[in-house]
Amino acid sequence: GVRDADSDGSEAEDAGAVSFHADRPELRPERLPPPSRLICTWADGCPQLSVYEKKRLKNIIENAKFFAALELYEVCMESEAKPKKAEDETVRRRSMRLQRVEPSGVSGLEAPAQPTAAGSVRQVGVRGDVSVYTQKYQDMLSSMVLSKENIRKVVKYRVCSMAIHPSESILFVAAGDKSGQIGLWNDCKSEEGAHVFVPHNDLVSCMHFSPFNPAHLLSLSNDSLRCGDVTRAVFDDIYRSEEKLSSFDFLEDNASTAIVAHWGGNITVVDRRTPGTSSGLSADIDFKRMRTVHVHPVNKQYFMAAGLQDVCIYDIRYLKFHRNMPVSSLKGHTKSVASAFFSPVTGNRAVTVCADDKLRVYDTSSLSSKVEVLSTIRHNNNTGRWLSRFQAIWDPKQEDCFVVGSMLQPRQIEVFQDTGKLLHSFSNLNCLNSVCSINVVHPTKNVLVGGNSSGRLHVFKD
């Protein structure tokens, strides 16, 4: 698997002169990404390298070989080379007064659009034949199955977080475990197995691929937020703290700033464009514990924090060092809350998982002081000390549906509608024999990945 460039390289060759591609055609410079070509050329011109330097260079080249096999370098280059469509470009808005247009002929605002399973778009608030959309979505879920070749042990210990790459050409998943390992698995090249980094010393509680640079994987552990460039096999520190960290999310679409949650109840805004690993804004929001933080998908000045019986929405523009008041509170939790997330397209819904064995869906379309509960679902959330706590995550392709692990037998992963209706249960008596506490859904493809307490990933796909 992938090794740390500074590891001892115990399986490296002996101290003799090493040619890094003479006997290994697959390691020739033309078969590797550009950074590795430079390494090979430099190594060939320096025969006086020490044993340690040779072992280190061999590890770097093996890492580069792996990432070349993933085809991520090509995927990233293609995404950067794609010209922006005209409709994606920002258009400067001009008032009707300046355009000398009478307001009488202006039509009303359209309702925000919502993606459906079939890839079409239906209007939120325009009900139509809802049962037709629901049935199509259920049919799509039923087409997604699990097979033995789509199960792989990716990390050594319990899966605590996952991220799925948005590429449509490959299926690439990252999983973080309780020891600080991050495993990378390309399902399309499953015969090569998973490859592991150890960028952290403790539990990896949160991970996201950058929405701006598809080659960047950001991961958070107790003491640091790091950015890994998966085409170069390098993890750099973004932010370090002596206080334990628990979660993070991006404040902007270009991923230049992030909001980081501290386990003790503080939040910090980190600007990646600022040199060093220090922070900018820091605020105490009076939480005894904070497990997750999530930014509103549309109005990014709002973020939702979940902790010990507290779930609140704040406006980051008005945060002070202390004595901060929330914009809205999501009431009703009687025990600790494991997670709280906005719905992915409009942010008009929020789903929470609580240790009182309930899932709750809230109406966040209007952020008043107290947010209304739309539905409450009885659900066994007592995962115990050996399993990761459940997190309910929305399906990016279906605004009103979310996925959550289950303690039921036979083992399964459940999909609920925001009304509380159970739409589907993913299961396989022969392949799924454990609880998948952490799950992730591909943003465009019909793919669901579940991670269990032994470091295995299970891929359901059509």
PDB file of N, CA, C and O in Angstrom, residues 122-123 125-133:
ATOM      1  N   ARG A 122     -37.807  18.505  -9.937  1.00  0.00           N
ATOM      2  CA  ARG A 122     -39.163  18.899  -9.599  1.00  0.00           C
ATOM      3  C   ARG A 122     -39.108  20.107  -8.668  1.00  0.00           C
ATOM      4  O   ARG A 122     -38.104  20.323  -8.001  1.00  0.00           O
ATOM      5  N   GLN A 123     -40.156  20.858  -8.619  1.00  0.00           N
ATOM      6  CA  GLN A 123     -40.169  22.084  -7.841  1.00  0.00           C
ATOM      7  C   GLN A 123     -40.549  21.800  -6.398  1.00  0.00           C
ATOM      8  O   GLN A 123     -41.538  21.115  -6.130  1.00  0.00           O
ATOM      9  N   GLY A 125     -42.319  22.599  -3.182  1.00  0.00           N
ATOM     10  CA  GLY A 125     -43.517  23.382  -2.900  1.00  0.00           C
ATOM     11  C   GLY A 125     -44.597  23.169  -3.953  1.00  0.00           C
ATOM     12  O   GLY A 125     -45.736  23.522  -3.743  1.00  0.00           O
ATOM     13  N   VAL A 126     -44.266  22.586  -5.115  1.00  0.00           N
ATOM     14  CA  VAL A 126     -45.255  22.237  -6.124  1.00  0.00           C
ATOM     15  C   VAL A 126     -45.398  20.724  -6.064  1.00  0.00           C
ATOM     16  O   VAL A 126     -44.586  19.996  -6.606  1.00  0.00           O
ATOM     17  N   ARG A 127     -46.408  20.231  -5.356  1.00  0.00           N
ATOM     18  CA  ARG A 127     -46.467  18.829  -5.008  1.00  0.00           C
ATOM     19  C   ARG A 127     -46.605  17.926  -6.225  1.00  0.00           C
ATOM     20  O   ARG A 127     -45.870  16.962  -6.360  1.00  0.00           O
ATOM     21  N   GLY A 128     -47.562  18.202  -7.110  1.00  0.00           N
ATOM     22  CA  GLY A 128     -47.753  17.325  -8.242  1.00  0.00           C
ATOM     23  C   GLY A 128     -48.070  15.915  -7.751  1.00  0.00           C
ATOM     24  O   GLY A 128     -48.634  15.699  -6.694  1.00  0.00           O
ATOM     25  N   ASP A 129     -47.677  14.918  -8.542  1.00  0.00           N
ATOM     26  CA  ASP A 129     -47.875  13.529  -8.145  1.00  0.00           C
ATOM     27  C   ASP A 129     -46.623  13.058  -7.416  1.00  0.00           C
ATOM     28  O   ASP A 129     -45.721  12.479  -8.002  1.00  0.00           O
ATOM     29  N   VAL A 130     -46.572  13.308  -6.101  1.00  0.00           N
ATOM     30  CA  VAL A 130     -45.388  12.985  -5.316  1.00  0.00           C
ATOM     31  C   VAL A 130     -45.127  11.493  -5.324  1.00  0.00           C
ATOM     32  O   VAL A 130     -43.987  11.041  -5.325  1.00  0.00           O
ATOM     33  N   SER A 131     -46.193  10.677  -5.330  1.00  0.00           N
ATOM     34  CA  SER A 131     -46.024   9.227  -5.282  1.00  0.00           C
ATOM     35  C   SER A 131     -45.232   8.705  -6.481  1.00  0.00           C
ATOM     36  O   SER A 131     -44.515   7.724  -6.372  1.00  0.00           O
ATOM     37  N   VAL A 132     -45.352   9.375  -7.634  1.00  0.00           N
ATOM     38  CA  VAL A 132     -44.611   8.956  -8.831  1.00  0.00           C
ATOM     39  C   VAL A 132     -43.118   9.155  -8.613  1.00  0.00           C
ATOM     40  O   VAL A 132     -42.305   8.259  -8.903  1.00  0.00           O
ATOM     41  N   TYR A 133     -42.745  10.313  -8.070  1.00  0.00           N
ATOM     42  CA  TYR A 133     -41.329  10.567  -7.809  1.00  0.00           C
ATOM     43  C   TYR A 133     -40.793   9.614  -6.748  1.00  0.00           C
ATOM     44  O   TYR A 133     -39.683   9.100  -6.863  1.00  0.00           O
TER      45      TYR A 133
END
